[in-house]
Amino acid sequence: MNYLWGGMILIGIVFAGFNGTLPAVTEAALDSAKEAVTLCITMMGVMSFWVGIMKIAEKAGIIDGAAKKMAPCLSFLFPEVPKSHPANRYIATNMIANIFGLGWAATPAGLKAMEELGKLNIERNGPRNAHIATREMCTFLIINISSLQLIPVNIIAYRGQYGSVNPSVIIGPAILATCVSTLIAVVFCKIMYCGRRSVR
Amino acid sequence: MKVLLFLSDAMIPLLIFSIVGYGIMQKQKVYDDFIEGAKDGFRTVIDIMSTLIGLMVAVGVLRASGFLEFVSGGLAVVTEKVGFPAELLPVSVVKMFSSSAATGLLLDIYKQYGTDSFLGLSASLILSSTETIFYTMSIYFMTAKVTKTRYTLAGALLATAGGMAVSILLAGMM
């Protein structure tokens, strides 16, 4: 991140030097900083509202309830994780939290899930192979990365701020795109899962 | 497409209605919970504020210097062959590493081409349907002390590419 950011600034200024756009760069730097603050003020309203609503869902037990209903889905995706293993609960919580866009709840559960899968790995393959990812870990991460989020509320807020006529018009298509990428992820994982039965 | 657009209009009100309704049925203190959550949301934005300032300045500098156009121009030759708009390449690649840096580029696209243009819609959908591959992989695998990640990256890239392709396709239909 440090190199990425530093690189962006340095390349921009050097390039501007050659391109003769240095005054524009000065103006852009000051304007962008101001703009970021304006944006944050809008975001504060939207995010506070949305996180507040999601807190109600969490407290009312909607998240936990949904995570419990995930069991059949999990045994399909992770057939070799024992049904009563704690990893299941963490994986379910992580996926549900991602679907609802609760990033702050998803990551801790996801990390716990990886820890539990790591323990399973040691149980099955011995501590010497602990550095090799198991198929469950691969499946879990690929599905996680395929993005599960139902409503991209931050993107909608940005669109609103930048003058979109209908900021939320992207929800439906975004759900479809997310479903397709998740579907690809599931199919890919299943193929890899069966194809390498000999290697755990 | 019609169903999807209806879903867009109805999704948020429906979700809010069901969550608040369910909360009341469960005899939860919905207003207190809401306030508690709202405080969290407020804090989250304060936390990302400095990051956003930093990154928007960096993108602003790159844009003003003419560098972004220079790169997109160079890449256009390659990407146009597969039907991928070159303007979307920086934001798509950066999203794999950092969500906030991608946000900076997204907002730049909004300013340059408009939120409801083809490029604005595509970028919105791409950022909604993809994740920060490298960031997620590194923290998750670090926790499990795993160094050999096997086919995770291949699968993640494949799923992301699929999400991007569908995003661009759908944006073209909107």
mmCIF file of N, CA and C in Angstrom, chain A residues 5 8 11-12 15-16 19 21 24 28-29 32 35-37 39-40 44 47-49 51-53 55-57 59-60 62 94 111 114 131 133 137-138 141-142 144-147 150-152 155 158-159 162 164-165 168-174 176 178 180-181 184 188 192 200, chain B residues 4-5 8 11 15-16 19 22 28 30 33-34 36-38 40 42 45-46 49 52-60 62 64-67 70 103 107 110-111 115-116 121 124-125 127-129 131 133 137 140-141 143-148 150-152 155 158-159 162 166 170 174:
data_model
loop_
_atom_site.group_PDB
_atom_site.id
_atom_site.type_symbol
_atom_site.label_atom_id
_atom_site.label_comp_id
_atom_site.label_asym_id
_atom_site.label_seq_id
_atom_site.Cartn_x
_atom_site.Cartn_y
_atom_site.Cartn_z
ATOM 1 N N TRP A 5 0.706 3.898 -3.073
ATOM 2 C CA TRP A 5 0.325 5.303 -2.894
ATOM 3 C C TRP A 5 1.483 6.227 -3.263
ATOM 4 N N MET A 8 1.936 6.337 -6.944
ATOM 5 C CA MET A 8 0.928 7.137 -7.644
ATOM 6 C C MET A 8 1.290 8.620 -7.603
ATOM 7 N N ILE A 11 4.817 9.220 -9.593
ATOM 8 C CA ILE A 11 4.645 9.096 -11.044
ATOM 9 C C ILE A 11 3.841 10.276 -11.579
ATOM 10 N N GLY A 12 2.762 10.612 -10.855
ATOM 11 C CA GLY A 12 1.907 11.717 -11.284
ATOM 12 C C GLY A 12 2.694 13.002 -11.437
ATOM 13 N N PHE A 15 5.438 12.731 -14.227
ATOM 14 C CA PHE A 15 4.781 12.748 -15.528
ATOM 15 C C PHE A 15 4.276 14.156 -15.876
ATOM 16 N N ALA A 16 3.721 14.820 -14.838
ATOM 17 C CA ALA A 16 3.219 16.177 -15.061
ATOM 18 C C ALA A 16 4.354 17.113 -15.451
ATOM 19 N N ASN A 19 4.967 16.597 -18.978
ATOM 20 C CA ASN A 19 3.783 16.885 -19.767
ATOM 21 C C ASN A 19 3.390 18.360 -19.708
ATOM 22 N N THR A 21 1.944 19.769 -17.117
ATOM 23 C CA THR A 21 0.641 19.915 -16.467
ATOM 24 C C THR A 21 0.774 20.161 -14.965
ATOM 25 N N ALA A 24 -1.994 22.133 -13.118
ATOM 26 C CA ALA A 24 -3.212 21.331 -12.998
ATOM 27 C C ALA A 24 -3.095 20.347 -11.840
ATOM 28 N N ALA A 28 -5.496 19.974 -8.696
ATOM 29 C CA ALA A 28 -6.159 18.688 -8.489
ATOM 30 C C ALA A 28 -5.924 18.173 -7.078
ATOM 31 N N ALA A 29 -4.696 18.337 -6.575
ATOM 32 C CA ALA A 29 -4.381 17.835 -5.236
ATOM 33 C C ALA A 29 -5.245 18.527 -4.191
ATOM 34 N N SER A 32 -9.044 17.634 -4.745
ATOM 35 C CA SER A 32 -9.370 16.255 -4.375
ATOM 36 C C SER A 32 -9.482 16.112 -2.873
ATOM 37 N N GLU A 35 -12.706 17.536 -1.828
ATOM 38 C CA GLU A 35 -13.789 16.679 -2.305
ATOM 39 C C GLU A 35 -13.940 15.441 -1.417
ATOM 40 N N ALA A 36 -12.818 14.897 -0.972
ATOM 41 C CA ALA A 36 -12.860 13.703 -0.134
ATOM 42 C C ALA A 36 -13.643 13.974 1.144
ATOM 43 N N VAL A 37 -13.455 15.162 1.699
ATOM 44 C CA VAL A 37 -14.163 15.501 2.931
ATOM 45 C C VAL A 37 -15.658 15.655 2.669
ATOM 46 N N LEU A 39 -17.352 14.207 0.403
ATOM 47 C CA LEU A 39 -17.867 12.862 0.186
ATOM 48 C C LEU A 39 -18.086 12.146 1.502
ATOM 49 N N CYS A 40 -17.122 12.298 2.412
ATOM 50 C CA CYS A 40 -17.230 11.620 3.704
ATOM 51 C C CYS A 40 -18.446 12.097 4.482
ATOM 52 N N MET A 44 -21.205 9.584 5.782
ATOM 53 C CA MET A 44 -21.523 9.432 7.199
ATOM 54 C C MET A 44 -23.005 9.200 7.404
ATOM 55 N N MET A 47 -23.921 5.629 5.721
ATOM 56 C CA MET A 47 -23.346 4.484 6.436
ATOM 57 C C MET A 47 -23.955 4.346 7.832
ATOM 58 N N SER A 48 -24.138 5.458 8.533
ATOM 59 C CA SER A 48 -24.717 5.382 9.869
ATOM 60 C C SER A 48 -26.102 4.769 9.796
ATOM 61 N N PHE A 49 -26.877 5.216 8.831
ATOM 62 C CA PHE A 49 -28.231 4.694 8.670
ATOM 63 C C PHE A 49 -28.188 3.196 8.381
ATOM 64 N N VAL A 51 -25.734 0.894 8.723
ATOM 65 C CA VAL A 51 -25.172 0.068 9.797
ATOM 66 C C VAL A 51 -26.159 -0.037 10.954
ATOM 67 N N GLY A 52 -26.917 1.064 11.181
ATOM 68 C CA GLY A 52 -27.945 1.036 12.218
ATOM 69 C C GLY A 52 -29.002 -0.022 11.927
ATOM 70 N N ILE A 53 -29.481 -0.042 10.675
ATOM 71 C CA ILE A 53 -30.486 -1.039 10.271
ATOM 72 C C ILE A 53 -29.918 -2.451 10.437
ATOM 73 N N LYS A 55 -27.646 -3.396 12.449
ATOM 74 C CA LYS A 55 -27.515 -3.714 13.865
ATOM 75 C C LYS A 55 -28.828 -4.323 14.379
ATOM 76 N N ILE A 56 -29.952 -3.776 13.914
ATOM 77 C CA ILE A 56 -31.252 -4.327 14.316
ATOM 78 C C ILE A 56 -31.325 -5.794 13.859
ATOM 79 N N ALA A 57 -30.898 -6.046 12.617
ATOM 80 C CA ALA A 57 -30.933 -7.408 12.081
ATOM 81 C C ALA A 57 -30.079 -8.343 12.930
ATOM 82 N N LYS A 59 -29.123 -7.918 16.150
ATOM 83 C CA LYS A 59 -29.670 -8.083 17.502
ATOM 84 C C LYS A 59 -30.924 -8.951 17.510
ATOM 85 N N ALA A 60 -31.709 -8.866 16.429
ATOM 86 C CA ALA A 60 -32.952 -9.636 16.373
ATOM 87 C C ALA A 60 -32.683 -11.101 16.041
ATOM 88 N N ILE A 62 -31.426 -12.274 13.181
ATOM 89 C CA ILE A 62 -31.606 -12.644 11.772
ATOM 90 C C ILE A 62 -30.315 -13.256 11.211
ATOM 91 N N ASN A 94 -19.560 -15.976 8.470
ATOM 92 C CA ASN A 94 -18.797 -15.160 7.528
ATOM 93 C C ASN A 94 -19.575 -14.937 6.239
ATOM 94 N N LEU A 111 -11.667 -15.171 9.771
ATOM 95 C CA LEU A 111 -10.347 -15.520 10.298
ATOM 96 C C LEU A 111 -10.453 -16.697 11.276
ATOM 97 N N MET A 114 -10.761 -19.841 9.301
ATOM 98 C CA MET A 114 -9.473 -20.298 8.781
ATOM 99 C C MET A 114 -8.663 -20.991 9.874
ATOM 100 N N HIS A 131 1.483 -26.047 6.458
ATOM 101 C CA HIS A 131 1.653 -24.856 5.617
ATOM 102 C C HIS A 131 0.991 -25.011 4.245
ATOM 103 N N ALA A 133 -2.300 -25.399 2.017
ATOM 104 C CA ALA A 133 -3.737 -25.144 2.134
ATOM 105 C C ALA A 133 -4.525 -26.415 1.853
ATOM 106 N N MET A 137 -9.930 -24.939 2.656
ATOM 107 C CA MET A 137 -9.451 -23.549 2.717
ATOM 108 C C MET A 137 -9.577 -22.882 1.358
ATOM 109 N N CYS A 138 -9.176 -23.611 0.309
ATOM 110 C CA CYS A 138 -9.259 -23.049 -1.037
ATOM 111 C C CYS A 138 -10.705 -22.722 -1.370
ATOM 112 N N LEU A 141 -12.025 -19.663 0.645
ATOM 113 C CA LEU A 141 -11.494 -18.376 0.204
ATOM 114 C C LEU A 141 -11.972 -17.973 -1.180
ATOM 115 N N ILE A 142 -12.027 -18.947 -2.091
ATOM 116 C CA ILE A 142 -12.460 -18.600 -3.452
ATOM 117 C C ILE A 142 -13.892 -18.086 -3.416
ATOM 118 N N ASN A 144 -15.436 -16.776 -0.844
ATOM 119 C CA ASN A 144 -15.386 -15.500 -0.147
ATOM 120 C C ASN A 144 -14.981 -14.373 -1.112
ATOM 121 N N ILE A 145 -13.949 -14.637 -1.925
ATOM 122 C CA ILE A 145 -13.437 -13.620 -2.838
ATOM 123 C C ILE A 145 -14.382 -13.392 -4.017
ATOM 124 N N SER A 146 -15.185 -14.394 -4.350
ATOM 125 C CA SER A 146 -16.101 -14.233 -5.483
ATOM 126 C C SER A 146 -17.137 -13.154 -5.185
ATOM 127 N N SER A 147 -17.150 -12.661 -3.942
ATOM 128 C CA SER A 147 -18.052 -11.600 -3.496
ATOM 129 C C SER A 147 -19.489 -12.097 -3.379
ATOM 130 N N LEU A 150 -25.015 -8.537 -1.220
ATOM 131 C CA LEU A 150 -26.321 -8.373 -1.852
ATOM 132 C C LEU A 150 -26.535 -6.922 -2.283
ATOM 133 N N ILE A 151 -26.274 -5.991 -1.379
ATOM 134 C CA ILE A 151 -26.510 -4.576 -1.676
ATOM 135 C C ILE A 151 -25.241 -3.767 -1.469
ATOM 136 N N PRO A 152 -24.645 -3.271 -2.547
ATOM 137 C CA PRO A 152 -23.409 -2.495 -2.430
ATOM 138 C C PRO A 152 -23.714 -1.072 -1.984
ATOM 139 N N ILE A 155 -21.311 1.895 -2.804
ATOM 140 C CA ILE A 155 -21.297 2.302 -4.217
ATOM 141 C C ILE A 155 -22.542 3.147 -4.521
ATOM 142 N N TYR A 158 -21.948 6.603 -3.265
ATOM 143 C CA TYR A 158 -21.046 7.359 -4.147
ATOM 144 C C TYR A 158 -21.800 7.845 -5.383
ATOM 145 N N ARG A 159 -22.621 6.938 -5.938
ATOM 146 C CA ARG A 159 -23.370 7.303 -7.144
ATOM 147 C C ARG A 159 -24.296 8.479 -6.865
ATOM 148 N N TYR A 162 -22.430 11.729 -6.723
ATOM 149 C CA TYR A 162 -21.937 12.233 -7.999
ATOM 150 C C TYR A 162 -23.043 12.422 -9.025
ATOM 151 N N SER A 164 -26.057 10.800 -9.771
ATOM 152 C CA SER A 164 -26.793 9.796 -10.524
ATOM 153 C C SER A 164 -28.297 10.060 -10.417
ATOM 154 N N VAL A 165 -29.029 9.827 -11.517
ATOM 155 C CA VAL A 165 -30.481 10.016 -11.493
ATOM 156 C C VAL A 165 -31.120 8.940 -10.625
ATOM 157 N N SER A 168 -29.633 3.623 -7.096
ATOM 158 C CA SER A 168 -29.787 2.206 -6.727
ATOM 159 C C SER A 168 -30.106 1.319 -7.920
ATOM 160 N N VAL A 169 -30.067 1.869 -9.121
ATOM 161 C CA VAL A 169 -30.402 1.079 -10.305
ATOM 162 C C VAL A 169 -29.458 -0.119 -10.482
ATOM 163 N N ILE A 170 -28.314 -0.050 -9.845
ATOM 164 C CA ILE A 170 -27.319 -1.129 -10.027
ATOM 165 C C ILE A 170 -27.591 -2.353 -9.158
ATOM 166 N N ILE A 171 -28.516 -2.256 -8.181
ATOM 167 C CA ILE A 171 -28.674 -3.375 -7.235
ATOM 168 C C ILE A 171 -28.983 -4.703 -7.937
ATOM 169 N N GLY A 172 -30.029 -4.691 -8.776
ATOM 170 C CA GLY A 172 -30.432 -5.927 -9.450
ATOM 171 C C GLY A 172 -29.295 -6.530 -10.275
ATOM 172 N N PRO A 173 -28.747 -5.757 -11.236
ATOM 173 C CA PRO A 173 -27.625 -6.272 -12.024
ATOM 174 C C PRO A 173 -26.439 -6.700 -11.156
ATOM 175 N N ALA A 174 -26.186 -5.952 -10.067
ATOM 176 C CA ALA A 174 -25.051 -6.312 -9.211
ATOM 177 C C ALA A 174 -25.287 -7.673 -8.565
ATOM 178 N N LEU A 176 -27.031 -10.101 -9.833
ATOM 179 C CA LEU A 176 -26.827 -11.103 -10.873
ATOM 180 C C LEU A 176 -25.337 -11.349 -11.121
ATOM 181 N N THR A 178 -22.872 -10.831 -9.098
ATOM 182 C CA THR A 178 -22.315 -11.504 -7.934
ATOM 183 C C THR A 178 -22.660 -12.989 -7.949
ATOM 184 N N VAL A 180 -23.310 -14.836 -10.572
ATOM 185 C CA VAL A 180 -22.543 -15.520 -11.608
ATOM 186 C C VAL A 180 -21.128 -15.807 -11.117
ATOM 187 N N SER A 181 -20.490 -14.796 -10.498
ATOM 188 C CA SER A 181 -19.108 -15.022 -10.073
ATOM 189 C C SER A 181 -19.055 -16.088 -8.968
ATOM 190 N N ILE A 184 -19.510 -19.508 -10.634
ATOM 191 C CA ILE A 184 -18.252 -19.930 -11.257
ATOM 192 C C ILE A 184 -17.317 -20.470 -10.176
ATOM 193 N N PHE A 188 -15.916 -24.243 -10.051
ATOM 194 C CA PHE A 188 -14.463 -24.416 -10.106
ATOM 195 C C PHE A 188 -13.965 -25.231 -8.905
ATOM 196 N N MET A 192 -12.103 -28.910 -8.861
ATOM 197 C CA MET A 192 -10.797 -29.113 -8.250
ATOM 198 C C MET A 192 -10.891 -30.136 -7.119
ATOM 199 N N ARG A 200 -4.997 -34.364 -0.302
ATOM 200 C CA ARG A 200 -5.934 -33.665 0.579
ATOM 201 C C ARG A 200 -5.515 -32.230 0.678
ATOM 202 N N LEU B 4 -34.670 -7.369 -12.916
ATOM 203 C CA LEU B 4 -33.496 -6.869 -12.204
ATOM 204 C C LEU B 4 -33.697 -5.423 -11.787
ATOM 205 N N LEU B 5 -34.291 -4.629 -12.689
ATOM 206 C CA LEU B 5 -34.474 -3.219 -12.369
ATOM 207 C C LEU B 5 -35.541 -3.037 -11.296
ATOM 208 N N SER B 8 -33.906 -3.681 -8.119
ATOM 209 C CA SER B 8 -33.121 -2.515 -7.702
ATOM 210 C C SER B 8 -33.974 -1.521 -6.940
ATOM 211 N N MET B 11 -35.558 -3.438 -3.494
ATOM 212 C CA MET B 11 -34.718 -4.195 -2.567
ATOM 213 C C MET B 11 -34.511 -3.489 -1.218
ATOM 214 N N LEU B 15 -36.031 -4.688 2.334
ATOM 215 C CA LEU B 15 -35.099 -5.188 3.335
ATOM 216 C C LEU B 15 -35.266 -4.433 4.654
ATOM 217 N N ILE B 16 -35.381 -3.110 4.555
ATOM 218 C CA ILE B 16 -35.545 -2.313 5.774
ATOM 219 C C ILE B 16 -36.848 -2.695 6.461
ATOM 220 N N ILE B 19 -36.499 -6.117 8.167
ATOM 221 C CA ILE B 19 -35.614 -6.128 9.334
ATOM 222 C C ILE B 19 -36.268 -5.434 10.521
ATOM 223 N N TYR B 22 -39.287 -7.529 11.694
ATOM 224 C CA TYR B 22 -38.858 -8.721 12.428
ATOM 225 C C TYR B 22 -38.339 -8.357 13.813
ATOM 226 N N GLN B 28 -37.523 -6.577 20.167
ATOM 227 C CA GLN B 28 -36.224 -5.945 20.343
ATOM 228 C C GLN B 28 -36.414 -4.445 20.518
ATOM 229 N N VAL B 30 -35.703 -1.783 18.886
ATOM 230 C CA VAL B 30 -35.172 -1.491 17.558
ATOM 231 C C VAL B 30 -34.510 -0.120 17.463
ATOM 232 N N ASP B 33 -31.115 -0.189 19.203
ATOM 233 C CA ASP B 33 -30.160 -0.940 18.381
ATOM 234 C C ASP B 33 -29.702 -0.109 17.195
ATOM 235 N N PHE B 34 -30.680 0.574 16.600
ATOM 236 C CA PHE B 34 -30.351 1.397 15.437
ATOM 237 C C PHE B 34 -29.317 2.461 15.798
ATOM 238 N N GLU B 36 -27.215 2.469 18.244
ATOM 239 C CA GLU B 36 -25.920 1.835 18.522
ATOM 240 C C GLU B 36 -25.167 1.552 17.222
ATOM 241 N N GLY B 37 -25.876 0.985 16.253
ATOM 242 C CA GLY B 37 -25.271 0.680 14.963
ATOM 243 C C GLY B 37 -24.847 1.943 14.231
ATOM 244 N N ALA B 38 -25.701 2.960 14.289
ATOM 245 C CA ALA B 38 -25.404 4.210 13.589
ATOM 246 C C ALA B 38 -24.092 4.802 14.092
ATOM 247 N N ASP B 40 -21.577 3.097 15.228
ATOM 248 C CA ASP B 40 -20.516 2.292 14.601
ATOM 249 C C ASP B 40 -20.250 2.762 13.176
ATOM 250 N N PHE B 42 -20.818 5.644 11.856
ATOM 251 C CA PHE B 42 -20.190 6.949 11.915
ATOM 252 C C PHE B 42 -18.682 6.808 12.113
ATOM 253 N N VAL B 45 -16.754 5.571 9.037
ATOM 254 C CA VAL B 45 -16.465 6.605 8.038
ATOM 255 C C VAL B 45 -15.313 7.490 8.508
ATOM 256 N N ILE B 46 -15.318 7.856 9.791
ATOM 257 C CA ILE B 46 -14.211 8.661 10.325
ATOM 258 C C ILE B 46 -12.886 7.928 10.109
ATOM 259 N N MET B 49 -11.783 8.126 6.514
ATOM 260 C CA MET B 49 -11.713 9.486 5.972
ATOM 261 C C MET B 49 -10.284 9.857 5.535
ATOM 262 N N LEU B 52 -9.243 7.987 2.482
ATOM 263 C CA LEU B 52 -9.916 8.478 1.287
ATOM 264 C C LEU B 52 -9.289 9.783 0.800
ATOM 265 N N ILE B 53 -8.962 10.669 1.736
ATOM 266 C CA ILE B 53 -8.304 11.921 1.338
ATOM 267 C C ILE B 53 -6.998 11.602 0.620
ATOM 268 N N GLY B 54 -6.196 10.727 1.237
ATOM 269 C CA GLY B 54 -4.905 10.369 0.646
ATOM 270 C C GLY B 54 -5.056 9.819 -0.752
ATOM 271 N N LEU B 55 -6.006 8.897 -0.908
ATOM 272 C CA LEU B 55 -6.117 8.225 -2.200
ATOM 273 C C LEU B 55 -6.766 9.100 -3.263
ATOM 274 N N MET B 56 -7.732 9.913 -2.836
ATOM 275 C CA MET B 56 -8.345 10.779 -3.844
ATOM 276 C C MET B 56 -7.360 11.818 -4.338
ATOM 277 N N VAL B 57 -6.479 12.276 -3.453
ATOM 278 C CA VAL B 57 -5.442 13.203 -3.895
ATOM 279 C C VAL B 57 -4.518 12.503 -4.894
ATOM 280 N N ALA B 58 -4.114 11.262 -4.567
ATOM 281 C CA ALA B 58 -3.210 10.536 -5.456
ATOM 282 C C ALA B 58 -3.838 10.341 -6.841
ATOM 283 N N VAL B 59 -5.112 9.924 -6.858
ATOM 284 C CA VAL B 59 -5.777 9.728 -8.146
ATOM 285 C C VAL B 59 -5.946 11.062 -8.867
ATOM 286 N N GLY B 60 -6.273 12.104 -8.102
ATOM 287 C CA GLY B 60 -6.420 13.426 -8.701
ATOM 288 C C GLY B 60 -5.135 13.874 -9.373
ATOM 289 N N LEU B 62 -2.691 11.911 -10.481
ATOM 290 C CA LEU B 62 -2.454 11.077 -11.664
ATOM 291 C C LEU B 62 -3.321 11.522 -12.832
ATOM 292 N N ALA B 64 -4.736 14.563 -13.323
ATOM 293 C CA ALA B 64 -4.379 15.892 -13.807
ATOM 294 C C ALA B 64 -3.078 15.868 -14.608
ATOM 295 N N SER B 65 -2.175 14.958 -14.248
ATOM 296 C CA SER B 65 -0.888 14.921 -14.941
ATOM 297 C C SER B 65 -1.043 14.361 -16.351
ATOM 298 N N GLY B 66 -2.183 13.710 -16.607
ATOM 299 C CA GLY B 66 -2.375 13.110 -17.924
ATOM 300 C C GLY B 66 -1.913 11.660 -17.976
ATOM 301 N N PHE B 67 -1.454 11.152 -16.828
ATOM 302 C CA PHE B 67 -0.893 9.803 -16.810
ATOM 303 C C PHE B 67 -1.962 8.736 -17.055
ATOM 304 N N PHE B 70 -2.790 8.425 -20.562
ATOM 305 C CA PHE B 70 -1.634 7.853 -21.245
ATOM 306 C C PHE B 70 -1.663 6.330 -21.135
ATOM 307 N N THR B 103 -11.843 2.795 -4.988
ATOM 308 C CA THR B 103 -12.898 3.793 -4.816
ATOM 309 C C THR B 103 -12.457 5.126 -5.400
ATOM 310 N N LEU B 107 -14.508 7.050 -8.435
ATOM 311 C CA LEU B 107 -15.048 8.401 -8.383
ATOM 312 C C LEU B 107 -14.501 9.234 -9.535
ATOM 313 N N TYR B 110 -16.634 8.457 -12.425
ATOM 314 C CA TYR B 110 -17.907 9.180 -12.304
ATOM 315 C C TYR B 110 -17.761 10.612 -12.782
ATOM 316 N N LYS B 111 -16.646 11.249 -12.391
ATOM 317 C CA LYS B 111 -16.453 12.656 -12.729
ATOM 318 C C LYS B 111 -16.198 12.827 -14.224
ATOM 319 N N THR B 115 -22.031 9.141 -13.741
ATOM 320 C CA THR B 115 -22.378 7.915 -13.008
ATOM 321 C C THR B 115 -23.256 6.990 -13.834
ATOM 322 N N ASP B 116 -24.103 7.549 -14.701
ATOM 323 C CA ASP B 116 -25.075 6.721 -15.407
ATOM 324 C C ASP B 116 -24.653 6.400 -16.836
ATOM 325 N N LEU B 121 -21.637 2.905 -15.067
ATOM 326 C CA LEU B 121 -22.406 1.737 -14.630
ATOM 327 C C LEU B 121 -21.524 0.497 -14.547
ATOM 328 N N SER B 124 -19.352 0.698 -11.513
ATOM 329 C CA SER B 124 -20.140 0.471 -10.298
ATOM 330 C C SER B 124 -20.365 -1.018 -10.097
ATOM 331 N N LEU B 125 -20.740 -1.700 -11.182
ATOM 332 C CA LEU B 125 -21.044 -3.133 -11.075
ATOM 333 C C LEU B 125 -19.790 -3.949 -10.790
ATOM 334 N N LEU B 127 -17.086 -3.009 -9.209
ATOM 335 C CA LEU B 127 -16.677 -2.867 -7.806
ATOM 336 C C LEU B 127 -17.661 -3.547 -6.855
ATOM 337 N N SER B 128 -18.941 -3.665 -7.275
ATOM 338 C CA SER B 128 -19.918 -4.313 -6.406
ATOM 339 C C SER B 128 -19.776 -5.828 -6.418
ATOM 340 N N SER B 129 -19.266 -6.373 -7.503
ATOM 341 C CA SER B 129 -19.302 -7.830 -7.635
ATOM 342 C C SER B 129 -17.923 -8.475 -7.565
ATOM 343 N N GLU B 131 -13.991 -8.698 -5.224
ATOM 344 C CA GLU B 131 -13.382 -8.505 -3.902
ATOM 345 C C GLU B 131 -11.903 -8.189 -4.062
ATOM 346 N N ILE B 133 -8.819 -9.477 -3.982
ATOM 347 C CA ILE B 133 -8.252 -10.827 -3.979
ATOM 348 C C ILE B 133 -6.996 -10.933 -3.121
ATOM 349 N N MET B 137 -6.654 -12.805 0.499
ATOM 350 C CA MET B 137 -5.848 -14.022 0.565
ATOM 351 C C MET B 137 -4.727 -13.883 1.575
ATOM 352 N N TYR B 140 -6.135 -13.887 5.310
ATOM 353 C CA TYR B 140 -6.754 -15.167 5.692
ATOM 354 C C TYR B 140 -5.712 -16.276 5.793
ATOM 355 N N PHE B 141 -4.829 -16.347 4.829
ATOM 356 C CA PHE B 141 -3.837 -17.413 4.868
ATOM 357 C C PHE B 141 -2.793 -17.169 5.950
ATOM 358 N N THR B 143 -3.446 -15.958 8.854
ATOM 359 C CA THR B 143 -4.070 -16.442 10.084
ATOM 360 C C THR B 143 -3.934 -17.954 10.216
ATOM 361 N N ALA B 144 -4.077 -18.660 9.106
ATOM 362 C CA ALA B 144 -4.009 -20.123 9.156
ATOM 363 C C ALA B 144 -2.573 -20.619 9.017
ATOM 364 N N LYS B 145 -1.610 -19.691 8.956
ATOM 365 C CA LYS B 145 -0.191 -20.022 8.783
ATOM 366 C C LYS B 145 0.063 -20.900 7.558
ATOM 367 N N VAL B 146 -0.644 -20.591 6.486
ATOM 368 C CA VAL B 146 -0.496 -21.359 5.259
ATOM 369 C C VAL B 146 0.360 -20.572 4.277
ATOM 370 N N THR B 147 1.351 -21.241 3.661
ATOM 371 C CA THR B 147 2.161 -20.543 2.661
ATOM 372 C C THR B 147 1.912 -21.101 1.259
ATOM 373 N N LYS B 148 1.505 -22.391 1.196
ATOM 374 C CA LYS B 148 1.189 -22.953 -0.122
ATOM 375 C C LYS B 148 -0.300 -22.845 -0.353
ATOM 376 N N ARG B 150 -2.038 -23.312 -3.191
ATOM 377 C CA ARG B 150 -2.568 -24.187 -4.247
ATOM 378 C C ARG B 150 -3.411 -23.439 -5.277
ATOM 379 N N TYR B 151 -4.646 -23.887 -5.516
ATOM 380 C CA TYR B 151 -5.400 -23.308 -6.626
ATOM 381 C C TYR B 151 -6.279 -22.121 -6.219
ATOM 382 N N THR B 152 -6.069 -21.577 -5.018
ATOM 383 C CA THR B 152 -6.938 -20.484 -4.570
ATOM 384 C C THR B 152 -6.895 -19.283 -5.522
ATOM 385 N N GLY B 155 -8.667 -19.864 -8.866
ATOM 386 C CA GLY B 155 -10.119 -19.841 -8.711
ATOM 387 C C GLY B 155 -10.639 -18.442 -8.477
ATOM 388 N N LEU B 158 -10.530 -16.437 -11.663
ATOM 389 C CA LEU B 158 -11.557 -16.897 -12.588
ATOM 390 C C LEU B 158 -12.924 -16.321 -12.205
ATOM 391 N N ALA B 159 -13.255 -16.419 -10.908
ATOM 392 C CA ALA B 159 -14.545 -15.910 -10.432
ATOM 393 C C ALA B 159 -14.625 -14.406 -10.663
ATOM 394 N N GLY B 162 -15.180 -13.612 -14.291
ATOM 395 C CA GLY B 162 -16.581 -13.870 -14.620
ATOM 396 C C GLY B 162 -17.469 -12.726 -14.172
ATOM 397 N N VAL B 166 -19.718 -10.258 -16.711
ATOM 398 C CA VAL B 166 -21.166 -10.079 -16.581
ATOM 399 C C VAL B 166 -21.496 -8.615 -16.304
ATOM 400 N N LEU B 170 -24.012 -6.515 -18.603
ATOM 401 C CA LEU B 170 -25.258 -5.964 -18.063
ATOM 402 C C LEU B 170 -25.293 -4.452 -18.206
ATOM 403 N N MET B 174 -28.239 -1.827 -19.882
ATOM 404 C CA MET B 174 -29.033 -0.918 -19.042
ATOM 405 C C MET B 174 -29.380 0.394 -19.754
#
